DNA sequence: ATAATTGCAAATGCTTTGCTTGTGA
DNA sequence: TCACAAGCAAAGCATTTGCAATTAT
């Protein structure tokens, strides 16, 4: 059983054949696919799963905290399994490649800024856009 | 003449009656209105300006670097006049209120992160979502 | 059994665009 | 003058939803 399926069990999310396939694909993904891409991958296992179901499932997983949705530049939402440890993203503006990174110092500063403004930080989005430095 | 009109002159962006009205509204806005909201405000001055023109103008201004587009949570793009000094945003998750802030230390760290990953930082997006701390 | 889920197609909401008429420099 | 802009309605895209049929527990 894949990791997302396990989380579904824990969270009490009902599993269906379709959801199991989507969970499998997303558990194994090492990138940040959009719904179209997920649908394509899912269809390699089961041709009958509709894109509406992928949309519904991905939303369900997100609302259950099982996957994370990202709205990077480009219009379509992209998904990844919720990581154990939070990370942010650097997007290569030339290739579109996404690199994950963690920076505790930035996180600390974000909290400080929020606090200074009289707010409790609930969530944040940090995206860096860059171009590769050639050596 | 309002500040956006001035920038248009400098950048060689042709001015029309409609663009002048939109420039006026955006120059005076202290918030981050979406296209619908801009259209409403614009229509108070000139009822005949279509929403298509607002979309086209806002896009033109953005491409000219005169205004900035933000894709905060909520689906619709929101705009503000490009500030002299860059700032990021904290969004009150309860009221939707947007607070602007500047944090040079975070900016420095962002550059460092990018550099460490072999990238030159070209752009970034930092949004904090928080709830007000009651005293 | 029966409440939830699926597939399909139609509907949605934001944004863009083709086309004809109008207009700024 | 004449390339460019505006208005309108239609088209586009990503995403959501109503409904009838199917399925999980």
PDB file of C-alpha atoms (C1' of nucleotides) in Angstrom:
ATOM      1  CA  UNK A   1       0.000   0.000   0.000  1.00  0.00           C
ATOM      2  CA  UNK A   2       1.389   3.412  -0.985  1.00  0.00           C
ATOM      3  CA  UNK A   3       1.937   6.314   1.369  1.00  0.00           C
ATOM      4  CA  UNK A   4      -1.077   8.360   0.287  1.00  0.00           C
ATOM      5  CA  UNK A   5      -3.372   5.370   0.687  1.00  0.00           C
ATOM      6  CA  UNK A   6      -2.069   4.997   4.217  1.00  0.00           C
ATOM      7  CA  UNK A   7      -2.821   8.637   4.954  1.00  0.00           C
ATOM      8  CA  UNK A   8      -6.318   8.183   3.584  1.00  0.00           C
ATOM      9  CA  UNK A   9      -6.896   5.317   6.009  1.00  0.00           C
ATOM     10  CA  UNK A  10      -5.682   7.431   8.895  1.00  0.00           C
ATOM     11  CA  UNK A  11      -7.751  10.454   7.907  1.00  0.00           C
ATOM     12  CA  UNK A  12     -10.823   8.352   7.179  1.00  0.00           C
ATOM     13  CA  UNK A  13     -10.902   9.187   3.481  1.00  0.00           C
ATOM     14  CA  UNK A  14     -12.856   6.512   1.661  1.00  0.00           C
ATOM     15  CA  UNK A  15     -10.859   4.655  -0.965  1.00  0.00           C
ATOM     16  CA  UNK A  16     -12.101   3.663  -4.371  1.00  0.00           C
ATOM     17  CA  UNK A  17     -10.294   1.980  -7.252  1.00  0.00           C
ATOM     18  CA  UNK A  18      -9.845   5.360  -8.923  1.00  0.00           C
ATOM     19  CA  UNK A  19      -8.518   7.044  -5.817  1.00  0.00           C
ATOM     20  CA  UNK A  20      -6.121   4.181  -5.238  1.00  0.00           C
ATOM     21  CA  UNK A  21      -4.643   4.628  -8.695  1.00  0.00           C
ATOM     22  CA  UNK A  22      -4.338   8.394  -8.246  1.00  0.00           C
ATOM     23  CA  UNK A  23      -2.793   7.859  -4.807  1.00  0.00           C
ATOM     24  CA  UNK A  24      -0.291   5.446  -6.316  1.00  0.00           C
ATOM     25  CA  UNK A  25       0.732   7.862  -9.058  1.00  0.00           C
ATOM     26  CA  UNK A  26       1.065  10.786  -6.686  1.00  0.00           C
ATOM     27  CA  UNK A  27       2.956   8.783  -4.110  1.00  0.00           C
ATOM     28  CA  UNK A  28       5.565   7.867  -6.661  1.00  0.00           C
ATOM     29  CA  UNK A  29       5.809  11.247  -8.375  1.00  0.00           C
ATOM     30  CA  UNK A  30       9.047  13.073  -7.761  1.00  0.00           C
ATOM     31  CA  UNK A  31       7.922  16.172  -9.618  1.00  0.00           C
ATOM     32  CA  UNK A  32       4.967  18.576  -9.372  1.00  0.00           C
ATOM     33  CA  UNK A  33       2.438  17.437 -11.982  1.00  0.00           C
ATOM     34  CA  UNK A  34      -0.687  19.345 -12.963  1.00  0.00           C
ATOM     35  CA  UNK A  35      -4.077  17.685 -13.283  1.00  0.00           C
ATOM     36  CA  UNK A  36      -3.675  17.026 -16.991  1.00  0.00           C
ATOM     37  CA  UNK A  37      -0.381  15.300 -16.418  1.00  0.00           C
ATOM     38  CA  UNK A  38      -1.796  13.274 -13.532  1.00  0.00           C
ATOM     39  CA  UNK A  39      -4.700  12.258 -15.705  1.00  0.00           C
ATOM     40  CA  UNK A  40      -2.333  11.030 -18.405  1.00  0.00           C
ATOM     41  CA  UNK A  41      -0.301   8.976 -15.950  1.00  0.00           C
ATOM     42  CA  UNK A  42      -3.396   7.587 -14.292  1.00  0.00           C
ATOM     43  CA  UNK A  43      -4.836   6.601 -17.659  1.00  0.00           C
ATOM     44  CA  UNK A  44      -1.815   4.430 -18.338  1.00  0.00           C
ATOM     45  CA  UNK A  45      -3.049   2.228 -15.516  1.00  0.00           C
ATOM     46  CA  UNK A  46      -6.785   2.671 -15.995  1.00  0.00           C
ATOM     47  CA  UNK A  47      -8.071   4.247 -19.193  1.00  0.00           C
ATOM     48  CA  UNK A  48     -11.558   4.791 -17.821  1.00  0.00           C
ATOM     49  CA  UNK A  49     -10.705   7.234 -15.042  1.00  0.00           C
ATOM     50  CA  UNK A  50     -12.069  10.629 -16.041  1.00  0.00           C
ATOM     51  CA  UNK A  51     -10.376  13.945 -15.593  1.00  0.00           C
ATOM     52  CA  UNK A  52     -13.302  15.098 -13.440  1.00  0.00           C
ATOM     53  CA  UNK A  53     -12.428  12.378 -10.972  1.00  0.00           C
ATOM     54  CA  UNK A  54      -8.811  13.460 -10.943  1.00  0.00           C
ATOM     55  CA  UNK A  55      -9.921  17.013 -10.192  1.00  0.00           C
ATOM     56  CA  UNK A  56     -12.254  15.843  -7.454  1.00  0.00           C
ATOM     57  CA  UNK A  57      -9.695  13.527  -5.904  1.00  0.00           C
ATOM     58  CA  UNK A  58      -6.867  15.980  -5.920  1.00  0.00           C
ATOM     59  CA  UNK A  59      -9.137  18.510  -4.242  1.00  0.00           C
ATOM     60  CA  UNK A  60     -10.255  15.959  -1.666  1.00  0.00           C
ATOM     61  CA  UNK A  61      -6.660  15.032  -0.902  1.00  0.00           C
ATOM     62  CA  UNK A  62      -5.761  18.667  -0.560  1.00  0.00           C
ATOM     63  CA  UNK A  63      -8.623  19.398   1.811  1.00  0.00           C
ATOM     64  CA  UNK A  64      -7.513  16.425   3.881  1.00  0.00           C
ATOM     65  CA  UNK A  65      -3.984  17.770   4.019  1.00  0.00           C
ATOM     66  CA  UNK A  66      -2.618  14.819   2.094  1.00  0.00           C
ATOM     67  CA  UNK A  67      -1.366  16.748  -0.903  1.00  0.00           C
ATOM     68  CA  UNK A  68      -0.323  20.330  -1.496  1.00  0.00           C
ATOM     69  CA  UNK A  69      -1.491  22.551  -4.302  1.00  0.00           C
ATOM     70  CA  UNK A  70       0.815  25.090  -5.874  1.00  0.00           C
ATOM     71  CA  UNK A  71      -0.122  27.970  -8.129  1.00  0.00           C
ATOM     72  CA  UNK A  72       3.158  28.676  -9.803  1.00  0.00           C
ATOM     73  CA  UNK A  73       3.170  30.979 -12.782  1.00  0.00           C
ATOM     74  CA  UNK A  74       1.554  29.354 -15.778  1.00  0.00           C
ATOM     75  CA  UNK A  75      -2.112  29.089 -15.004  1.00  0.00           C
ATOM     76  CA  UNK A  76      -2.546  25.458 -14.055  1.00  0.00           C
ATOM     77  CA  UNK A  77      -2.360  24.228 -10.483  1.00  0.00           C
ATOM     78  CA  UNK A  78       0.328  21.682  -9.659  1.00  0.00           C
ATOM     79  CA  UNK A  79       0.384  19.090  -6.922  1.00  0.00           C
ATOM     80  CA  UNK A  80       2.763  17.191  -4.705  1.00  0.00           C
ATOM     81  CA  UNK A  81       2.324  14.912  -1.753  1.00  0.00           C
ATOM     82  CA  UNK A  82       2.493  16.893   1.489  1.00  0.00           C
ATOM     83  CA  UNK A  83       6.078  16.586   2.656  1.00  0.00           C
ATOM     84  CA  UNK A  84       7.041  15.652   6.196  1.00  0.00           C
ATOM     85  CA  UNK A  85       9.187  18.713   6.415  1.00  0.00           C
ATOM     86  CA  UNK A  86       8.005  21.941   4.826  1.00  0.00           C
ATOM     87  CA  UNK A  87       9.954  23.255   1.860  1.00  0.00           C
ATOM     88  CA  UNK A  88       9.749  26.078  -0.652  1.00  0.00           C
ATOM     89  CA  UNK A  89      10.465  26.167  -4.372  1.00  0.00           C
ATOM     90  CA  UNK A  90      12.867  27.701  -6.823  1.00  0.00           C
ATOM     91  CA  UNK A  91      11.614  27.638 -10.387  1.00  0.00           C
ATOM     92  CA  UNK A  92      14.040  27.710 -13.298  1.00  0.00           C
ATOM     93  CA  UNK A  93      12.489  30.346 -15.567  1.00  0.00           C
ATOM     94  CA  UNK A  94      14.145  28.836 -18.635  1.00  0.00           C
ATOM     95  CA  UNK A  95      13.492  25.131 -18.233  1.00  0.00           C
ATOM     96  CA  UNK A  96      10.567  25.203 -15.833  1.00  0.00           C
ATOM     97  CA  UNK A  97      12.442  22.820 -13.561  1.00  0.00           C
ATOM     98  CA  UNK A  98      11.443  23.046  -9.915  1.00  0.00           C
ATOM     99  CA  UNK A  99      13.965  22.755  -7.120  1.00  0.00           C
ATOM    100  CA  UNK A 100      12.885  22.279  -3.528  1.00  0.00           C
ATOM    101  CA  UNK A 101      14.743  23.940  -0.711  1.00  0.00           C
ATOM    102  CA  UNK A 102      14.516  24.543   3.015  1.00  0.00           C
ATOM    103  CA  UNK A 103      15.752  27.665   4.718  1.00  0.00           C
ATOM    104  CA  UNK A 104      15.068  27.885   8.415  1.00  0.00           C
ATOM    105  CA  UNK A 105      16.402  31.410   8.678  1.00  0.00           C
ATOM    106  CA  UNK A 106      13.863  32.699   6.199  1.00  0.00           C
ATOM    107  CA  UNK A 107      11.092  30.913   8.061  1.00  0.00           C
ATOM    108  CA  UNK A 108      12.163  32.528  11.307  1.00  0.00           C
ATOM    109  CA  UNK A 109      12.201  35.964   9.711  1.00  0.00           C
ATOM    110  CA  UNK A 110       8.756  35.406   8.224  1.00  0.00           C
ATOM    111  CA  UNK A 111       7.390  34.687  11.671  1.00  0.00           C
ATOM    112  CA  UNK A 112       9.047  37.776  13.027  1.00  0.00           C
ATOM    113  CA  UNK A 113       7.604  39.971  10.306  1.00  0.00           C
ATOM    114  CA  UNK A 114       4.108  38.633  10.888  1.00  0.00           C
ATOM    115  CA  UNK A 115       4.423  39.086  14.614  1.00  0.00           C
ATOM    116  CA  UNK A 116       5.700  42.611  14.235  1.00  0.00           C
ATOM    117  CA  UNK A 117       2.603  43.404  12.178  1.00  0.00           C
ATOM    118  CA  UNK A 118       0.375  41.928  14.861  1.00  0.00           C
ATOM    119  CA  UNK A 119      -0.349  38.664  13.108  1.00  0.00           C
ATOM    120  CA  UNK A 120       0.062  34.994  13.792  1.00  0.00           C
ATOM    121  CA  UNK A 121       1.580  33.340  10.732  1.00  0.00           C
ATOM    122  CA  UNK A 122      -0.773  30.627   9.494  1.00  0.00           C
ATOM    123  CA  UNK A 123       0.615  29.872   6.076  1.00  0.00           C
ATOM    124  CA  UNK A 124       3.036  31.284   3.584  1.00  0.00           C
ATOM    125  CA  UNK A 125       4.124  31.024   0.006  1.00  0.00           C
ATOM    126  CA  UNK A 126       7.681  31.594  -1.114  1.00  0.00           C
ATOM    127  CA  UNK A 127       8.650  31.070  -4.704  1.00  0.00           C
ATOM    128  CA  UNK A 128      11.986  32.038  -6.180  1.00  0.00           C
ATOM    129  CA  UNK A 129      12.326  32.432  -9.928  1.00  0.00           C
ATOM    130  CA  UNK A 130      15.831  32.240 -11.298  1.00  0.00           C
ATOM    131  CA  UNK A 131      18.063  31.427 -14.217  1.00  0.00           C
ATOM    132  CA  UNK A 132      20.959  29.047 -14.066  1.00  0.00           C
ATOM    133  CA  UNK A 133      24.424  30.489 -13.592  1.00  0.00           C
ATOM    134  CA  UNK A 134      26.727  28.972 -16.166  1.00  0.00           C
ATOM    135  CA  UNK A 135      30.170  28.122 -14.928  1.00  0.00           C
TER     136      UNK A 135
ATOM    137  CA  UNK B   1      -1.495  64.319 -14.753  1.00  0.00           C
ATOM    138  CA  UNK B   2      -1.399  61.221 -12.575  1.00  0.00           C
ATOM    139  CA  UNK B   3       1.660  59.109 -11.921  1.00  0.00           C
ATOM    140  CA  UNK B   4       0.746  56.221 -14.232  1.00  0.00           C
ATOM    141  CA  UNK B   5       0.066  58.626 -17.087  1.00  0.00           C
ATOM    142  CA  UNK B   6       3.527  60.050 -16.560  1.00  0.00           C
ATOM    143  CA  UNK B   7       5.065  56.610 -16.724  1.00  0.00           C
ATOM    144  CA  UNK B   8       3.165  55.907 -19.932  1.00  0.00           C
ATOM    145  CA  UNK B   9       4.670  58.997 -21.498  1.00  0.00           C
ATOM    146  CA  UNK B  10       8.136  57.925 -20.455  1.00  0.00           C
ATOM    147  CA  UNK B  11       7.689  54.358 -21.696  1.00  0.00           C
ATOM    148  CA  UNK B  12       6.049  55.475 -24.907  1.00  0.00           C
ATOM    149  CA  UNK B  13       2.708  53.878 -24.126  1.00  0.00           C
ATOM    150  CA  UNK B  14       0.032  55.580 -26.161  1.00  0.00           C
ATOM    151  CA  UNK B  15      -2.681  57.247 -24.138  1.00  0.00           C
ATOM    152  CA  UNK B  16      -6.377  57.144 -24.897  1.00  0.00           C
ATOM    153  CA  UNK B  17      -9.331  58.478 -22.949  1.00  0.00           C
ATOM    154  CA  UNK B  18     -10.006  55.034 -21.537  1.00  0.00           C
ATOM    155  CA  UNK B  19      -6.417  54.446 -20.536  1.00  0.00           C
ATOM    156  CA  UNK B  20      -6.294  57.825 -18.878  1.00  0.00           C
ATOM    157  CA  UNK B  21      -9.301  56.952 -16.733  1.00  0.00           C
ATOM    158  CA  UNK B  22      -7.854  53.568 -15.797  1.00  0.00           C
ATOM    159  CA  UNK B  23      -4.501  55.185 -15.044  1.00  0.00           C
ATOM    160  CA  UNK B  24      -6.223  57.731 -12.836  1.00  0.00           C
ATOM    161  CA  UNK B  25      -8.110  55.063 -10.873  1.00  0.00           C
ATOM    162  CA  UNK B  26      -5.025  52.899 -10.414  1.00  0.00           C
ATOM    163  CA  UNK B  27      -2.819  55.821  -9.477  1.00  0.00           C
ATOM    164  CA  UNK B  28      -5.153  56.734  -6.647  1.00  0.00           C
ATOM    165  CA  UNK B  29      -5.919  53.197  -5.455  1.00  0.00           C
ATOM    166  CA  UNK B  30      -4.426  52.381  -2.082  1.00  0.00           C
ATOM    167  CA  UNK B  31      -5.574  48.763  -2.224  1.00  0.00           C
ATOM    168  CA  UNK B  32      -5.093  45.859  -4.654  1.00  0.00           C
ATOM    169  CA  UNK B  33      -8.219  45.765  -6.823  1.00  0.00           C
ATOM    170  CA  UNK B  34      -9.081  42.998  -9.261  1.00  0.00           C
ATOM    171  CA  UNK B  35     -10.267  43.708 -12.807  1.00  0.00           C
ATOM    172  CA  UNK B  36     -13.920  43.607 -11.859  1.00  0.00           C
ATOM    173  CA  UNK B  37     -13.398  46.152  -9.140  1.00  0.00           C
ATOM    174  CA  UNK B  38     -11.339  48.365 -11.434  1.00  0.00           C
ATOM    175  CA  UNK B  39     -14.065  48.161 -14.036  1.00  0.00           C
ATOM    176  CA  UNK B  40     -16.652  49.282 -11.489  1.00  0.00           C
ATOM    177  CA  UNK B  41     -14.568  52.242 -10.374  1.00  0.00           C
ATOM    178  CA  UNK B  42     -13.739  53.184 -13.931  1.00  0.00           C
ATOM    179  CA  UNK B  43     -17.404  53.033 -14.895  1.00  0.00           C
ATOM    180  CA  UNK B  44     -18.224  55.650 -12.280  1.00  0.00           C
ATOM    181  CA  UNK B  45     -16.234  58.061 -14.404  1.00  0.00           C
ATOM    182  CA  UNK B  46     -17.085  56.682 -17.830  1.00  0.00           C
ATOM    183  CA  UNK B  47     -19.902  54.179 -18.164  1.00  0.00           C
ATOM    184  CA  UNK B  48     -18.923  53.160 -21.680  1.00  0.00           C
ATOM    185  CA  UNK B  49     -15.510  51.674 -20.900  1.00  0.00           C
ATOM    186  CA  UNK B  50     -15.778  47.925 -21.398  1.00  0.00           C
ATOM    187  CA  UNK B  51     -14.262  45.278 -19.184  1.00  0.00           C
ATOM    188  CA  UNK B  52     -12.288  43.991 -22.177  1.00  0.00           C
ATOM    189  CA  UNK B  53     -10.511  47.323 -22.307  1.00  0.00           C
ATOM    190  CA  UNK B  54      -9.735  47.138 -18.615  1.00  0.00           C
ATOM    191  CA  UNK B  55      -8.233  43.671 -19.140  1.00  0.00           C
ATOM    192  CA  UNK B  56      -6.213  44.841 -22.118  1.00  0.00           C
ATOM    193  CA  UNK B  57      -4.999  47.980 -20.391  1.00  0.00           C
ATOM    194  CA  UNK B  58      -4.018  46.306 -17.177  1.00  0.00           C
ATOM    195  CA  UNK B  59      -2.058  43.753 -19.185  1.00  0.00           C
ATOM    196  CA  UNK B  60      -0.396  46.467 -21.235  1.00  0.00           C
ATOM    197  CA  UNK B  61       0.583  48.368 -18.099  1.00  0.00           C
ATOM    198  CA  UNK B  62       1.943  45.192 -16.580  1.00  0.00           C
ATOM    199  CA  UNK B  63       4.022  44.368 -19.647  1.00  0.00           C
ATOM    200  CA  UNK B  64       5.388  47.899 -19.538  1.00  0.00           C
ATOM    201  CA  UNK B  65       6.352  47.472 -15.898  1.00  0.00           C
ATOM    202  CA  UNK B  66       3.933  50.162 -14.811  1.00  0.00           C
ATOM    203  CA  UNK B  67       1.721  47.972 -12.668  1.00  0.00           C
ATOM    204  CA  UNK B  68       2.224  44.686 -10.859  1.00  0.00           C
ATOM    205  CA  UNK B  69      -0.052  41.696 -11.026  1.00  0.00           C
ATOM    206  CA  UNK B  70      -0.608  39.494  -8.001  1.00  0.00           C
ATOM    207  CA  UNK B  71      -2.155  36.050  -7.915  1.00  0.00           C
ATOM    208  CA  UNK B  72      -3.156  35.803  -4.306  1.00  0.00           C
ATOM    209  CA  UNK B  73      -5.416  32.978  -3.250  1.00  0.00           C
ATOM    210  CA  UNK B  74      -8.889  33.435  -4.636  1.00  0.00           C
ATOM    211  CA  UNK B  75      -8.677  32.983  -8.381  1.00  0.00           C
ATOM    212  CA  UNK B  76      -8.767  36.556  -9.625  1.00  0.00           C
ATOM    213  CA  UNK B  77      -5.644  38.542 -10.395  1.00  0.00           C
ATOM    214  CA  UNK B  78      -5.160  41.751  -8.468  1.00  0.00           C
ATOM    215  CA  UNK B  79      -3.204  44.826  -9.419  1.00  0.00           C
ATOM    216  CA  UNK B  80      -1.247  47.677  -7.908  1.00  0.00           C
ATOM    217  CA  UNK B  81       0.931  50.386  -9.314  1.00  0.00           C
ATOM    218  CA  UNK B  82       4.565  49.250  -9.382  1.00  0.00           C
ATOM    219  CA  UNK B  83       6.093  50.637  -6.219  1.00  0.00           C
ATOM    220  CA  UNK B  84       9.382  52.506  -6.150  1.00  0.00           C
ATOM    221  CA  UNK B  85      10.681  50.162  -3.540  1.00  0.00           C
ATOM    222  CA  UNK B  86       9.811  46.483  -3.745  1.00  0.00           C
ATOM    223  CA  UNK B  87       7.553  45.072  -1.035  1.00  0.00           C
ATOM    224  CA  UNK B  88       5.845  41.799  -0.174  1.00  0.00           C
ATOM    225  CA  UNK B  89       2.404  41.131   1.239  1.00  0.00           C
ATOM    226  CA  UNK B  90       0.768  39.748   4.330  1.00  0.00           C
ATOM    227  CA  UNK B  91      -2.833  38.726   3.791  1.00  0.00           C
ATOM    228  CA  UNK B  92      -5.269  38.621   6.703  1.00  0.00           C
ATOM    229  CA  UNK B  93      -6.986  35.280   6.212  1.00  0.00           C
ATOM    230  CA  UNK B  94     -10.090  36.455   8.040  1.00  0.00           C
ATOM    231  CA  UNK B  95     -10.725  39.877   6.562  1.00  0.00           C
ATOM    232  CA  UNK B  96      -8.814  39.601   3.306  1.00  0.00           C
ATOM    233  CA  UNK B  97      -6.991  42.785   4.187  1.00  0.00           C
ATOM    234  CA  UNK B  98      -3.576  43.104   2.584  1.00  0.00           C
ATOM    235  CA  UNK B  99      -0.629  44.615   4.403  1.00  0.00           C
ATOM    236  CA  UNK B 100       2.539  45.569   2.595  1.00  0.00           C
ATOM    237  CA  UNK B 101       5.915  45.067   4.176  1.00  0.00           C
ATOM    238  CA  UNK B 102       9.586  45.248   3.373  1.00  0.00           C
ATOM    239  CA  UNK B 103      12.196  42.966   4.884  1.00  0.00           C
ATOM    240  CA  UNK B 104      15.697  43.386   3.547  1.00  0.00           C
ATOM    241  CA  UNK B 105      17.038  40.453   5.524  1.00  0.00           C
ATOM    242  CA  UNK B 106      14.633  38.056   3.850  1.00  0.00           C
ATOM    243  CA  UNK B 107      15.599  39.464   0.458  1.00  0.00           C
ATOM    244  CA  UNK B 108      19.263  38.881   1.195  1.00  0.00           C
ATOM    245  CA  UNK B 109      18.607  35.316   2.271  1.00  0.00           C
ATOM    246  CA  UNK B 110      16.589  34.653  -0.858  1.00  0.00           C
ATOM    247  CA  UNK B 111      19.502  35.704  -2.975  1.00  0.00           C
ATOM    248  CA  UNK B 112      21.809  33.505  -0.995  1.00  0.00           C
ATOM    249  CA  UNK B 113      19.560  30.482  -1.369  1.00  0.00           C
ATOM    250  CA  UNK B 114      19.312  30.978  -5.113  1.00  0.00           C
ATOM    251  CA  UNK B 115      23.034  31.426  -5.428  1.00  0.00           C
ATOM    252  CA  UNK B 116      23.723  28.320  -3.378  1.00  0.00           C
ATOM    253  CA  UNK B 117      21.532  26.368  -5.785  1.00  0.00           C
ATOM    254  CA  UNK B 118      23.439  27.752  -8.748  1.00  0.00           C
ATOM    255  CA  UNK B 119      20.851  30.298  -9.801  1.00  0.00           C
ATOM    256  CA  UNK B 120      20.634  34.009 -10.321  1.00  0.00           C
ATOM    257  CA  UNK B 121      17.485  35.309  -8.653  1.00  0.00           C
ATOM    258  CA  UNK B 122      15.296  37.015 -11.243  1.00  0.00           C
ATOM    259  CA  UNK B 123      12.019  37.346  -9.416  1.00  0.00           C
ATOM    260  CA  UNK B 124      10.299  36.131  -6.321  1.00  0.00           C
ATOM    261  CA  UNK B 125       6.960  35.876  -4.659  1.00  0.00           C
ATOM    262  CA  UNK B 126       6.522  35.994  -0.910  1.00  0.00           C
ATOM    263  CA  UNK B 127       3.074  35.974   0.610  1.00  0.00           C
ATOM    264  CA  UNK B 128       2.371  35.575   4.290  1.00  0.00           C
ATOM    265  CA  UNK B 129      -1.072  34.488   5.417  1.00  0.00           C
ATOM    266  CA  UNK B 130      -1.958  35.247   9.009  1.00  0.00           C
ATOM    267  CA  UNK B 131      -4.659  35.947  11.528  1.00  0.00           C
ATOM    268  CA  UNK B 132      -4.723  38.944  13.771  1.00  0.00           C
ATOM    269  CA  UNK B 133      -3.455  38.544  17.293  1.00  0.00           C
ATOM    270  CA  UNK B 134      -6.003  40.022  19.690  1.00  0.00           C
ATOM    271  CA  UNK B 135      -4.558  41.902  22.585  1.00  0.00           C
TER     272      UNK B 135
ATOM    273  C1'  DA C   1     -29.107  -0.838   1.923  1.00  0.00           C
ATOM    274  C1'  DT C   2     -27.770   3.529   0.969  1.00  0.00           C
ATOM    275  C1'  DA C   3     -24.847   7.335   1.168  1.00  0.00           C
ATOM    276  C1'  DA C   4     -20.972   8.411  -1.426  1.00  0.00           C
ATOM    277  C1'  DT C   5     -18.546   8.276  -5.927  1.00  0.00           C
ATOM    278  C1'  DT C   6     -18.048   8.169 -10.907  1.00  0.00           C
ATOM    279  C1'  DG C   7     -18.421   9.591 -15.906  1.00  0.00           C
ATOM    280  C1'  DC C   8     -20.178  12.410 -18.960  1.00  0.00           C
ATOM    281  C1'  DA C   9     -21.319  16.619 -20.693  1.00  0.00           C
ATOM    282  C1'  DA C  10     -22.835  20.995 -19.680  1.00  0.00           C
ATOM    283  C1'  DA C  11     -21.891  24.992 -16.942  1.00  0.00           C
ATOM    284  C1'  DT C  12     -18.789  28.136 -14.735  1.00  0.00           C
ATOM    285  C1'  DG C  13     -15.582  32.059 -13.945  1.00  0.00           C
ATOM    286  C1'  DC C  14     -11.806  34.563 -15.382  1.00  0.00           C
ATOM    287  C1'  DT C  15      -9.459  36.109 -19.257  1.00  0.00           C
ATOM    288  C1'  DT C  16      -8.474  36.565 -24.207  1.00  0.00           C
ATOM    289  C1'  DT C  17      -9.587  37.483 -28.982  1.00  0.00           C
ATOM    290  C1'  DG C  18     -11.738  38.314 -33.832  1.00  0.00           C
ATOM    291  C1'  DC C  19     -13.927  41.672 -36.065  1.00  0.00           C
ATOM    292  C1'  DT C  20     -15.772  46.136 -37.214  1.00  0.00           C
ATOM    293  C1'  DT C  21     -15.833  50.819 -36.091  1.00  0.00           C
ATOM    294  C1'  DG C  22     -13.590  54.648 -33.911  1.00  0.00           C
ATOM    295  C1'  DT C  23      -9.447  57.562 -32.831  1.00  0.00           C
ATOM    296  C1'  DG C  24      -4.774  59.471 -31.217  1.00  0.00           C
ATOM    297  C1'  DA C  25      -0.381  61.406 -32.816  1.00  0.00           C
TER     298       DA C  25
ATOM    299  C1'  DT D   1      -3.655  59.501 -42.670  1.00  0.00           C
ATOM    300  C1'  DC D   2      -3.562  55.019 -40.703  1.00  0.00           C
ATOM    301  C1'  DA D   3      -1.606  51.981 -37.447  1.00  0.00           C
ATOM    302  C1'  DC D   4      -3.501  51.203 -33.254  1.00  0.00           C
ATOM    303  C1'  DA D   5      -7.362  50.967 -29.743  1.00  0.00           C
ATOM    304  C1'  DA D   6     -12.221  50.078 -28.175  1.00  0.00           C
ATOM    305  C1'  DG D   7     -16.612  47.582 -27.853  1.00  0.00           C
ATOM    306  C1'  DC D   8     -19.070  43.729 -28.353  1.00  0.00           C
ATOM    307  C1'  DA D   9     -19.872  39.115 -28.343  1.00  0.00           C
ATOM    308  C1'  DA D  10     -17.897  34.804 -29.031  1.00  0.00           C
ATOM    309  C1'  DA D  11     -14.136  31.731 -27.825  1.00  0.00           C
ATOM    310  C1'  DG D  12     -10.639  29.718 -24.571  1.00  0.00           C
ATOM    311  C1'  DC D  13      -8.973  27.351 -20.567  1.00  0.00           C
ATOM    312  C1'  DA D  14      -8.857  25.432 -16.213  1.00  0.00           C
ATOM    313  C1'  DT D  15     -11.979  23.858 -13.078  1.00  0.00           C
ATOM    314  C1'  DT D  16     -16.568  22.666 -11.151  1.00  0.00           C
ATOM    315  C1'  DT D  17     -21.068  20.592 -11.108  1.00  0.00           C
ATOM    316  C1'  DG D  18     -25.873  18.275 -12.134  1.00  0.00           C
ATOM    317  C1'  DC D  19     -27.519  14.017 -12.982  1.00  0.00           C
ATOM    318  C1'  DA D  20     -28.114   9.151 -13.706  1.00  0.00           C
ATOM    319  C1'  DA D  21     -25.658   4.980 -13.053  1.00  0.00           C
ATOM    320  C1'  DT D  22     -22.350   2.516 -10.123  1.00  0.00           C
ATOM    321  C1'  DT D  23     -19.952   1.181  -5.908  1.00  0.00           C
ATOM    322  C1'  DA D  24     -17.968   0.928  -1.082  1.00  0.00           C
ATOM    323  C1'  DT D  25     -18.904  -0.264   3.543  1.00  0.00           C
TER     324       DT D  25
END
